[in-house]
Amino acid sequence: MSTAHIMKPAIRRLAVLTRNFSTSGAVLRPRPTQASAAISASIRTPRHASNPQMAFPCLDKREQKSQALLNEGPEPAYSKIGRESVHIYKSEEPIFLDYGGFLPGFQIAYESWGILNADASNAILIHTGLSASSHAKSNSLNQKSGWWEEFIGPGKYLDTDRYFVVCTNVIGGCYGSTGPSSVDPADGDRYATRFPILSVNDMVRAQHRLISQHFGVKKLYASIGASMGGMQSLAYAQEFTDEVEKVISISGCAKSHPYSIAMRHCQRQVLMSDPNWNRGFYYDSLPPHTGMKLSREIATITYRSGPEWETRFGTERADPSKQPALCPDFLIETYLDHQGEKFCLEYDANSLLYISKAMDLFNLSKTNRDKAEETRLGSEARFTGESTRDIKFSSSECALPNEPYTEKPRRRVVSFEEEKDDLRQGLEKFAHKDVLVIGVESDILFPVWQQREISQFLKESAKKLGISNGDNIRHVELGEDISMYGHDTFLLSLDYIGQPVRDFLG
Ligand SMILES: CC(=O)SCCNC(=O)CCNC(=O)[C@H](O)C(C)(C)COP(=O)(O)OP(=O)(O)OC[C@H]1O[C@@H](n2cnc3c(N)ncnc32)[C@H](O)[C@@H]1OP(=O)(O)O
């Protein structure tokens, strides 16, 4: 029996391999075989690859952009927001935040349309989505079209002949309100990632100071918002129940769900992986424009819908006469690329991270709100010297558990039903209010079950508490036959959103 039969397979493969090599000293050299001789003959000097190297215009463009920013100075669009184009409200009082941090003072950028009446009873507060500024509509300070230009104005859905309409930039943002790009008065440097974790309820508590202290409005006629604005609108009603008459939440939710958190997680991770992000300290250097661009591309996937893109782009390539490329090639790719490019210097990366996180943390359940209140009161007491108890939040707590995750039935402190009831109890506080909830079937980020949940819990609470039979809660759902614009429907199908809003406002 030859030794080959008793050799283990791996060793046998090695033996075959070495048979084709001649040894000279310690170096293995290939013995010319018929095939290798043919290949050698076909290769001339200088050598050529079998196929040409791909071109990467998308990467070239990014590198050129970095270079241009380095040459011309990093001056992203948001840093050029003229203070003269917005009004600024300053609060010198500290604000204590839901997760234990605080701001020693803050400012809010706002714009307004229409006239506040004598008894201050006609104010409507617009809450913005994640990255919007206070510029919802053009005005004398800023003639540029706003993001809800056709929604607001004389005779429009938010009728400025009747209402005094205010829109703010949220705290945490970068369009004039205090955010991570602002200077920390404690040391004169920018907050960057020394900015505290924010919640959506913190944002509305800051807005409330503007509304009550600056405008002297004791009760808003209405609070309205879409997306994160829809979250804020509900949060405002929860925090200041007696100070709002009507509540409108469009494409919002009462609590974030894991899919939406997952999508925002990916956006944040991509952004934070850009070395220029530099753990948030990039203000005097190159901004993380690549991370921002890619993050916006992911976000855009969640803002629109597959059916819309099917009709709009299908699987068409931008230029079918060219070879397929690894850089954007399909129309949907060039579209996403364009959206990312347009946005990457429009908004501050740190603001995006903090506000996106606030959306993840959004939860109007009773337990969550009670806990947040306790944390805030604890920080305040410590700040004023009434308590020496440590603030619960410390940066060392921002770590994952030491034990690796093992899949197991979800550890529930409370049952699914109890969890839902907790959320219902959180909403109960304003179940007696007039509330309009609007959802859009094609929305994948805030799916319609989330708006149904808001309406259902409010109605159940209203009935349970004997307040009403639930008629004060209006629910409108736009089917795919009406809008395929997904989450962005509130920006694109104005008439379908606007009509129920107008009817509800009365
Ligand atoms: C999560 C929250 O809290 S808030 C919700 C977040 N939503 C947003 O932030 C909104 C983001 N979307 C936008 O800003 C959109 O531009 C809107 C909604 C304002 C307008 O939408 P639309 O009118 O449908 O514009 P669309 O999205 O198609 O963009 C048009 C642009 O894309 C370009 N474009 C369209 N198709 C392609 C393509 N295949 N390839 C390259 N570019 C394209 C157009 O030329 C146009 O360019 P321009 O803006 O430089 O003029």
Coordinates of C-alpha atoms and ligand atoms in Angstrom, one line a residue:
M1 CA 0.0 0.0 0.0
S2 CA 1.4 3.4 -1.0
T3 CA 1.8 6.0 1.8
A4 CA -0.6 8.3 -0.1
H5 CA -3.5 6.0 1.0
I6 CA -2.8 6.6 4.7
M7 CA -2.0 10.3 4.4
K8 CA -4.7 12.6 5.9
P9 CA -6.5 14.7 3.2
A10 CA -4.9 18.0 4.2
I11 CA -1.4 16.5 4.1
R12 CA -2.2 14.8 0.8
R13 CA -3.2 18.2 -0.7
L14 CA 0.1 19.7 0.5
A15 CA 2.0 16.8 -1.0
V16 CA 0.3 17.4 -4.4
L17 CA 1.1 21.1 -4.1
T18 CA 4.7 20.5 -3.3
R19 CA 5.1 18.1 -6.2
N20 CA 4.6 21.1 -8.5
F21 CA 7.3 23.1 -6.8
S22 CA 11.0 22.6 -7.1
T23 CA 13.1 23.3 -4.0
S24 CA 16.1 25.4 -4.0
G25 CA 17.3 26.1 -0.5
A26 CA 14.4 27.0 1.7
V27 CA 12.4 28.7 -1.1
L28 CA 9.6 26.9 -3.0
R29 CA 9.6 27.7 -6.6
P30 CA 6.8 26.6 -9.1
R31 CA 7.8 24.1 -11.7
P32 CA 6.6 25.1 -15.1
T33 CA 3.6 23.1 -16.1
Q34 CA 2.0 23.2 -19.6
A35 CA -0.8 25.6 -18.4
S36 CA 1.5 28.0 -16.5
A37 CA 3.9 28.1 -19.5
A38 CA 1.0 29.1 -21.7
I39 CA -0.1 31.8 -19.3
S40 CA 3.5 33.1 -19.0
A41 CA 3.7 33.3 -22.8
S42 CA 0.6 35.4 -23.0
I43 CA 1.7 37.9 -20.4
R44 CA 4.0 40.5 -21.7
T45 CA 6.0 43.1 -19.8
P46 CA 4.7 45.5 -18.6
R47 CA 1.9 43.3 -17.1
H48 CA -1.7 44.1 -17.6
A49 CA -4.6 43.1 -15.4
S50 CA -7.2 40.7 -16.9
N51 CA -9.8 43.5 -16.7
P52 CA -9.5 47.3 -16.3
Q53 CA -9.6 48.9 -12.9
M54 CA -13.0 50.3 -12.0
A55 CA -13.5 54.0 -11.7
F56 CA -14.9 55.4 -8.4
P57 CA -16.2 58.9 -9.1
C58 CA -18.2 58.8 -5.9
L59 CA -15.1 58.3 -3.8
D60 CA -13.1 60.9 -5.9
K61 CA -15.9 63.4 -5.2
R62 CA -15.8 62.8 -1.5
E63 CA -12.0 63.2 -1.4
Q64 CA -12.4 66.5 -3.4
K65 CA -15.0 67.7 -1.0
S66 CA -12.7 67.0 2.0
Q67 CA -9.9 68.9 0.2
A68 CA -12.2 71.8 -0.7
L69 CA -13.4 72.0 2.9
L70 CA -9.9 72.0 4.2
N71 CA -8.8 74.7 1.7
E72 CA -11.8 76.9 2.2
G73 CA -12.4 76.2 5.9
P74 CA -15.0 74.0 7.4
E75 CA -18.0 76.2 7.3
P76 CA -21.1 74.0 7.2
A77 CA -24.4 75.7 6.3
Y78 CA -25.9 75.4 9.8
S79 CA -23.0 77.5 11.2
K80 CA -23.9 80.3 8.8
I81 CA -27.5 80.6 10.1
G82 CA -27.9 84.3 10.5
R83 CA -29.1 85.2 14.0
E84 CA -30.9 88.1 12.2
S85 CA -33.2 85.6 10.3
V86 CA -34.7 84.1 13.5
H87 CA -35.9 85.4 16.9
I88 CA -34.0 84.2 19.9
Y89 CA -35.5 83.6 23.3
K90 CA -33.0 83.2 26.1
S91 CA -33.7 81.5 29.4
E92 CA -31.1 82.2 32.1
E93 CA -32.7 79.6 34.4
P94 CA -31.2 76.1 34.3
I95 CA -33.2 73.3 32.8
F96 CA -33.0 69.9 34.4
L97 CA -33.3 67.0 32.0
D98 CA -35.0 63.6 32.1
Y99 CA -31.8 61.6 32.0
G100 CA -30.0 63.5 34.7
G101 CA -28.1 66.1 32.8
F102 CA -28.8 69.8 32.9
L103 CA -28.2 73.0 30.9
P104 CA -27.3 76.1 33.0
G105 CA -29.3 78.2 30.6
F106 CA -30.5 77.8 27.0
Q107 CA -31.8 79.7 24.0
I108 CA -34.5 78.8 21.6
A109 CA -34.7 80.1 18.0
Y110 CA -38.3 80.7 16.8
E111 CA -40.3 82.3 14.1
S112 CA -43.9 83.3 14.0
W113 CA -46.7 84.2 11.6
G114 CA -50.0 86.0 12.3
I115 CA -50.9 88.1 15.4
L116 CA -51.4 87.1 19.0
N117 CA -54.8 88.3 20.0
A118 CA -55.5 90.4 23.1
D119 CA -56.3 87.5 25.4
A120 CA -53.5 85.3 24.0
S121 CA -55.9 82.5 23.1
N122 CA -55.1 82.0 19.4
A123 CA -51.5 80.6 19.6
I124 CA -50.7 77.4 17.7
L125 CA -47.3 75.8 18.4
I126 CA -45.7 73.8 15.6
H127 CA -43.3 71.1 16.6
T128 CA -40.7 70.1 14.0
G129 CA -39.3 66.8 12.8
L130 CA -35.8 65.7 13.5
S131 CA -33.7 68.0 11.4
A132 CA -36.0 70.9 10.6
S133 CA -35.4 74.5 11.6
S134 CA -38.0 77.0 12.9
H135 CA -38.3 78.2 9.3
A136 CA -41.7 76.6 8.5
K137 CA -42.7 79.5 6.3
S138 CA -41.2 82.6 4.7
N139 CA -41.5 85.8 6.6
S140 CA -40.0 89.3 6.7
L141 CA -36.8 88.1 8.4
N142 CA -36.3 85.3 5.9
Q143 CA -37.9 85.3 2.5
K144 CA -36.9 81.7 1.6
S145 CA -39.7 79.2 1.4
G146 CA -40.1 77.3 4.6
W147 CA -40.6 73.5 5.0
W148 CA -44.4 73.9 5.5
E149 CA -44.7 76.9 3.2
E150 CA -48.1 76.1 1.7
F151 CA -49.5 74.8 4.9
I152 CA -49.3 78.1 6.8
G153 CA -50.6 81.5 5.8
P154 CA -53.7 83.6 5.3
G155 CA -56.6 81.2 4.5
K156 CA -54.3 78.2 4.5
Y157 CA -54.6 75.1 6.8
L158 CA -53.0 76.9 9.6
D159 CA -54.7 80.2 8.9
T160 CA -52.6 83.1 10.0
D161 CA -55.7 85.4 9.6
R162 CA -57.0 83.6 12.7
Y163 CA -54.1 82.1 14.5
F164 CA -50.8 83.2 15.8
V165 CA -48.5 80.4 14.6
V166 CA -45.1 79.8 16.3
C167 CA -42.4 77.3 15.3
T168 CA -39.2 76.7 17.2
N169 CA -35.9 75.0 16.6
V170 CA -35.7 72.3 19.3
I171 CA -33.0 72.4 22.0
G172 CA -30.3 70.0 20.9
G173 CA -30.7 71.4 17.3
C174 CA -28.3 73.6 15.4
Y175 CA -30.5 76.2 13.9
G176 CA -30.1 78.8 16.6
S177 CA -31.3 76.9 19.7
T178 CA -28.8 75.6 22.3
G179 CA -27.3 72.3 21.1
P180 CA -24.0 70.4 21.1
S181 CA -22.5 73.1 18.8
S182 CA -23.2 75.8 21.4
V183 CA -20.7 77.0 23.9
D184 CA -20.8 75.6 27.4
P185 CA -20.8 78.7 29.6
A186 CA -18.9 76.6 32.3
D187 CA -15.7 76.6 30.3
G188 CA -16.2 78.6 27.1
D189 CA -15.7 75.6 24.9
R190 CA -18.4 74.0 22.7
Y191 CA -20.4 71.3 24.4
A192 CA -19.8 68.8 21.6
T193 CA -20.4 65.4 23.2
R194 CA -20.3 66.9 26.7
F195 CA -23.9 67.9 25.8
P196 CA -26.3 65.9 28.0
I197 CA -28.6 63.2 26.7
L198 CA -32.0 64.8 25.9
S199 CA -35.5 63.6 25.8
V200 CA -38.4 64.7 23.6
N201 CA -40.2 65.8 26.8
D202 CA -37.1 68.0 27.7
M203 CA -37.6 69.7 24.3
V204 CA -41.2 70.6 25.0
R205 CA -40.4 71.8 28.5
A206 CA -37.9 74.2 27.0
Q207 CA -40.5 75.4 24.5
H208 CA -43.0 75.9 27.2
R209 CA -40.8 78.6 28.7
L210 CA -40.9 80.5 25.5
I211 CA -44.7 80.1 25.2
S212 CA -45.6 80.9 28.8
Q213 CA -42.8 83.3 29.9
H214 CA -42.1 85.1 26.7
F215 CA -45.4 85.2 24.9
G216 CA -47.5 85.1 28.1
V217 CA -49.7 82.4 26.6
K218 CA -51.5 80.5 29.4
K219 CA -53.1 78.0 27.1
L220 CA -52.2 77.1 23.5
Y221 CA -55.1 76.9 21.1
A222 CA -53.4 74.0 19.5
S223 CA -50.1 72.0 19.5
I224 CA -49.3 70.4 16.2
G225 CA -46.4 68.3 14.8
A226 CA -45.5 65.5 12.5
S227 CA -42.9 62.7 13.0
M228 CA -40.8 63.8 16.0
G229 CA -43.1 66.8 16.0
G230 CA -46.0 64.3 16.5
M231 CA -44.1 62.9 19.5
Q232 CA -43.6 66.4 20.9
S233 CA -47.2 67.4 20.4
L234 CA -48.3 64.5 22.6
A235 CA -45.5 65.2 25.1
Y236 CA -46.6 68.8 25.4
A237 CA -50.1 67.6 26.2
Q238 CA -48.7 65.2 28.8
E239 CA -46.5 67.7 30.4
F240 CA -48.8 70.7 30.3
T241 CA -52.3 69.2 30.0
D242 CA -54.2 72.3 31.2
E243 CA -52.2 74.6 28.9
V244 CA -53.3 73.2 25.5
E245 CA -56.7 73.1 24.0
K246 CA -56.3 70.9 21.0
V247 CA -53.6 68.3 20.2
I248 CA -52.6 67.2 16.7
S249 CA -50.1 64.3 16.2
I250 CA -49.3 63.4 12.6
S251 CA -47.2 60.2 11.8
G252 CA -46.1 60.1 15.4
C253 CA -46.2 57.5 18.2
A254 CA -46.5 57.2 22.0
K255 CA -43.4 55.1 22.3
S256 CA -40.6 54.2 19.8
H257 CA -40.5 50.7 18.5
P258 CA -37.4 48.5 17.9
Y259 CA -37.4 48.7 14.1
S260 CA -37.3 52.5 14.2
I261 CA -34.6 52.4 16.9
A262 CA -32.6 49.9 14.7
M263 CA -32.8 52.2 11.7
R264 CA -31.6 55.2 13.7
H265 CA -28.9 53.1 15.3
C266 CA -27.5 52.3 11.9
Q267 CA -27.5 56.0 11.0
R268 CA -25.6 56.9 14.2
Q269 CA -23.1 54.1 13.8
V270 CA -22.3 55.1 10.3
L271 CA -21.9 58.7 11.3
M272 CA -19.7 57.9 14.3
S273 CA -17.5 55.7 12.2
D274 CA -16.4 58.6 10.1
P275 CA -12.9 59.4 11.6
N276 CA -13.7 63.1 11.2
W277 CA -16.5 62.8 13.7
N278 CA -13.7 62.5 16.3
R279 CA -16.0 61.6 19.2
G280 CA -17.9 64.8 18.6
F281 CA -14.9 67.2 18.6
Y282 CA -14.7 68.3 15.0
Y283 CA -15.9 71.9 15.2
D284 CA -12.5 73.4 14.4
S285 CA -11.6 70.9 11.8
L286 CA -13.1 68.9 8.9
P287 CA -16.8 68.0 9.6
P288 CA -17.8 64.4 9.2
H289 CA -19.5 65.0 5.9
T290 CA -19.1 61.4 4.7
G291 CA -20.7 60.0 7.8
M292 CA -23.5 62.5 7.6
K293 CA -24.1 61.8 3.9
L294 CA -24.3 58.0 4.4
S295 CA -26.5 58.5 7.5
R296 CA -28.9 60.6 5.5
E297 CA -29.1 58.0 2.8
I298 CA -30.2 55.4 5.3
A299 CA -32.7 57.9 6.8
T300 CA -34.1 58.6 3.4
I301 CA -34.9 54.9 3.0
T302 CA -37.1 55.2 6.0
Y303 CA -38.7 58.5 5.0
R304 CA -40.2 57.3 1.7
S305 CA -41.7 54.1 0.5
G306 CA -40.8 51.1 -1.8
P307 CA -44.0 51.5 -3.8
E308 CA -43.2 55.2 -4.5
W309 CA -39.8 54.3 -5.8
E310 CA -41.2 51.4 -7.8
T311 CA -43.3 53.8 -9.8
R312 CA -40.7 56.6 -9.8
F313 CA -37.4 54.8 -10.5
G314 CA -38.1 51.1 -11.0
T315 CA -34.8 49.4 -11.7
E316 CA -33.7 51.9 -14.3
R317 CA -30.0 52.8 -14.3
A318 CA -28.9 56.4 -14.6
D319 CA -27.0 55.7 -17.9
P320 CA -27.7 52.2 -19.3
S321 CA -25.2 52.8 -22.1
K322 CA -22.4 52.6 -19.5
Q323 CA -21.0 49.5 -17.8
P324 CA -22.6 48.9 -14.4
A325 CA -20.6 50.6 -11.7
L326 CA -20.0 50.1 -7.9
C327 CA -20.6 53.8 -7.4
P328 CA -24.2 55.0 -7.6
D329 CA -25.6 53.6 -10.8
F330 CA -29.3 52.8 -10.5
L331 CA -31.6 55.8 -10.4
I332 CA -32.5 54.9 -6.8
E333 CA -28.8 55.0 -5.9
T334 CA -28.2 58.4 -7.6
Y335 CA -31.3 59.7 -5.8
L336 CA -30.1 58.6 -2.4
D337 CA -26.6 59.9 -3.2
H338 CA -28.1 63.2 -4.1
Q339 CA -30.2 63.4 -0.9
G340 CA -27.1 62.5 1.2
E341 CA -24.9 65.1 -0.6
K342 CA -27.5 67.8 -0.2
F343 CA -27.8 67.3 3.6
C344 CA -24.3 66.5 4.7
L345 CA -23.3 70.0 5.6
E346 CA -26.8 71.3 6.3
Y347 CA -27.1 69.9 9.8
D348 CA -24.7 69.4 12.7
A349 CA -23.6 65.8 13.1
N350 CA -23.8 65.9 16.9
S351 CA -27.3 67.4 16.8
L352 CA -28.3 64.6 14.6
L353 CA -27.0 62.0 17.1
Y354 CA -28.6 63.6 20.2
I355 CA -32.0 64.2 18.6
S356 CA -32.1 60.8 17.0
K357 CA -31.3 59.3 20.4
A358 CA -34.1 61.3 22.0
M359 CA -36.5 59.8 19.5
D360 CA -35.3 56.3 20.4
L361 CA -35.9 57.0 24.1
F362 CA -39.4 58.4 23.6
N363 CA -41.8 56.7 25.8
L364 CA -44.9 58.3 27.3
S365 CA -45.7 55.4 29.7
K366 CA -46.6 56.4 33.2
T367 CA -43.6 54.5 34.7
N368 CA -41.2 56.3 32.3
R369 CA -42.6 59.7 33.0
D370 CA -42.6 59.2 36.8
K371 CA -39.0 58.0 36.7
A372 CA -37.9 61.0 34.6
E373 CA -39.6 63.4 37.0
E374 CA -37.8 61.8 39.9
T375 CA -34.5 62.1 38.2
R376 CA -35.1 65.8 37.3
L377 CA -36.2 66.7 40.8
G378 CA -33.1 64.8 42.2
S379 CA -30.7 66.8 39.9
E380 CA -32.5 70.1 40.7
A381 CA -32.3 69.4 44.5
R382 CA -28.6 68.6 44.1
F383 CA -28.0 71.7 42.1
T384 CA -29.7 74.0 44.6
G385 CA -27.9 72.3 47.5
E386 CA -31.0 70.8 48.9
S387 CA -29.6 67.3 48.4
T388 CA -26.2 65.8 48.3
R389 CA -27.4 62.7 46.5
D390 CA -25.4 62.0 43.4
I391 CA -27.0 62.6 40.0
K392 CA -27.9 59.2 38.8
F393 CA -26.4 59.7 35.4
S394 CA -22.6 59.4 35.0
S395 CA -20.6 58.7 31.8
S396 CA -19.3 55.5 33.3
E397 CA -22.8 54.1 33.2
C398 CA -22.9 54.4 29.4
A399 CA -21.5 50.9 29.0
L400 CA -22.8 47.6 27.8
P401 CA -23.3 44.8 30.3
N402 CA -20.1 42.7 30.9
E403 CA -21.9 39.4 30.1
P404 CA -22.4 38.7 26.4
Y405 CA -26.0 38.6 25.3
T406 CA -27.7 35.2 25.2
E407 CA -31.0 34.7 23.5
K408 CA -33.7 33.9 26.0
P409 CA -37.3 34.7 26.4
R410 CA -37.6 38.4 26.9
R411 CA -37.0 39.3 30.5
R412 CA -40.2 41.1 31.4
V413 CA -40.5 42.9 34.7
V414 CA -44.1 43.3 33.7
S415 CA -46.3 41.4 31.2
F416 CA -47.0 42.6 27.7
E417 CA -50.5 43.6 28.8
E418 CA -49.1 45.5 31.8
E419 CA -46.6 47.3 29.6
K420 CA -49.4 48.4 27.3
D421 CA -51.5 49.5 30.2
D422 CA -48.6 51.5 31.5
L423 CA -48.5 53.3 28.2
R424 CA -52.3 53.8 28.2
Q425 CA -52.0 55.3 31.7
G426 CA -49.3 57.7 30.5
L427 CA -51.7 58.9 27.8
E428 CA -54.6 59.0 30.2
K429 CA -53.6 62.4 31.5
F430 CA -54.9 64.1 28.4
A431 CA -57.6 61.7 27.3
H432 CA -60.2 64.4 27.9
K433 CA -58.6 66.7 25.3
D434 CA -59.6 67.1 21.7
V435 CA -56.9 65.1 19.9
L436 CA -56.4 64.4 16.2
V437 CA -54.2 61.5 15.3
I438 CA -53.2 61.1 11.6
G439 CA -51.4 58.0 10.2
V440 CA -50.2 57.0 6.8
E441 CA -50.3 53.4 5.6
S442 CA -47.2 53.6 3.5
D443 CA -45.1 54.9 6.5
I444 CA -42.5 52.3 7.5
L445 CA -40.8 54.4 10.1
F446 CA -43.9 55.2 12.2
P447 CA -46.2 52.4 11.0
V448 CA -50.0 53.0 11.2
W449 CA -50.4 50.6 14.2
Q450 CA -48.5 53.1 16.3
Q451 CA -51.1 55.9 15.5
R452 CA -53.9 53.4 16.0
E453 CA -52.4 52.6 19.4
I454 CA -52.4 56.3 20.4
S455 CA -56.1 56.7 19.4
Q456 CA -57.1 53.4 21.0
F457 CA -55.5 54.1 24.3
L458 CA -56.9 57.6 24.5
K459 CA -60.4 56.4 23.6
E460 CA -60.2 53.6 26.1
S461 CA -59.0 56.0 28.8
A462 CA -61.7 58.5 28.0
K463 CA -64.4 55.8 28.3
K464 CA -62.9 54.3 31.4
L465 CA -62.7 57.6 33.2
G466 CA -66.2 58.4 32.1
I467 CA -65.0 61.5 30.3
S468 CA -66.6 60.8 27.0
N469 CA -67.4 57.9 24.7
G470 CA -64.2 58.6 22.9
D471 CA -65.6 61.1 20.4
N472 CA -63.0 63.7 21.3
I473 CA -60.3 61.5 19.8
R474 CA -60.3 61.8 16.0
H475 CA -58.4 59.3 14.0
V476 CA -57.6 59.7 10.3
E477 CA -55.6 57.1 8.3
L478 CA -54.4 57.8 4.7
G479 CA -54.3 54.6 2.7
E480 CA -51.8 53.7 0.0
D481 CA -54.4 54.8 -2.6
I482 CA -54.0 58.3 -1.3
S483 CA -50.3 58.6 -0.5
M484 CA -47.3 56.5 -1.3
Y485 CA -44.9 59.1 0.2
G486 CA -44.5 57.1 3.4
H487 CA -43.3 59.1 6.4
D488 CA -42.7 62.2 4.4
T489 CA -46.5 62.4 3.5
F490 CA -46.8 65.4 5.8
L491 CA -44.5 67.3 3.6
L492 CA -45.8 66.1 0.2
S493 CA -49.6 65.4 0.5
L494 CA -50.5 68.7 2.1
D495 CA -54.2 68.6 1.1
Y496 CA -54.8 65.2 2.6
I497 CA -53.1 66.2 5.8
G498 CA -54.4 69.7 5.8
Q499 CA -58.1 69.1 5.4
P500 CA -58.6 67.0 8.6
V501 CA -56.4 69.5 10.4
R502 CA -58.5 72.5 9.3
D503 CA -61.7 70.6 10.2
F504 CA -60.4 69.7 13.6
L505 CA -59.2 73.2 14.4
G506 CA -62.8 74.4 13.7
Ligands
LIG1 C1 -37.8 61.8 11.3 C2 -38.4 63.1 11.4 O1 -38.6 63.5 12.6 S1 -38.8 64.2 10.2 C3 -39.0 63.4 8.6 C4 -37.8 63.6 7.9 N1 -38.0 64.0 6.6 C5 -37.3 64.9 6.0 O2 -36.3 65.3 6.6 C6 -37.6 65.3 4.7 C7 -36.5 64.9 3.7 N2 -37.0 65.1 2.4 C8 -36.9 66.2 1.7 O3 -36.3 67.2 2.2 C9 -37.6 66.3 0.3 O4 -36.7 67.0 -0.5 C10 -38.9 67.0 0.3 C11 -39.9 66.1 1.1 C12 -38.9 68.3 1.0 C13 -39.4 67.2 -1.1 O5 -39.6 65.9 -1.7 P1 -39.7 65.8 -3.3 O6 -40.3 67.0 -3.9 O7 -40.3 64.5 -3.6 O8 -38.2 65.8 -3.7 P2 -37.3 64.6 -3.8 O9 -37.2 63.9 -2.5 O10 -37.6 63.8 -5.0 O11 -35.9 65.3 -4.1 C14 -35.8 66.1 -5.3 C15 -34.3 66.3 -5.6 O12 -33.8 65.0 -5.9 C16 -33.2 65.0 -7.2 N3 -33.4 63.7 -7.8 C17 -34.6 63.1 -8.0 N4 -34.4 61.9 -8.6 C18 -33.0 61.8 -8.7 C19 -32.2 60.7 -9.2 N5 -32.7 59.6 -9.6 N6 -30.9 60.9 -9.1 C20 -30.4 62.0 -8.6 N7 -31.1 63.1 -8.2 C21 -32.4 62.9 -8.2 C22 -33.9 66.1 -7.9 O13 -33.2 66.7 -9.0 C23 -34.1 67.1 -6.8 O14 -32.9 67.8 -6.6 P3 -32.8 69.2 -5.8 O15 -33.5 69.1 -4.5 O16 -31.3 69.5 -5.7 O17 -33.5 70.2 -6.7

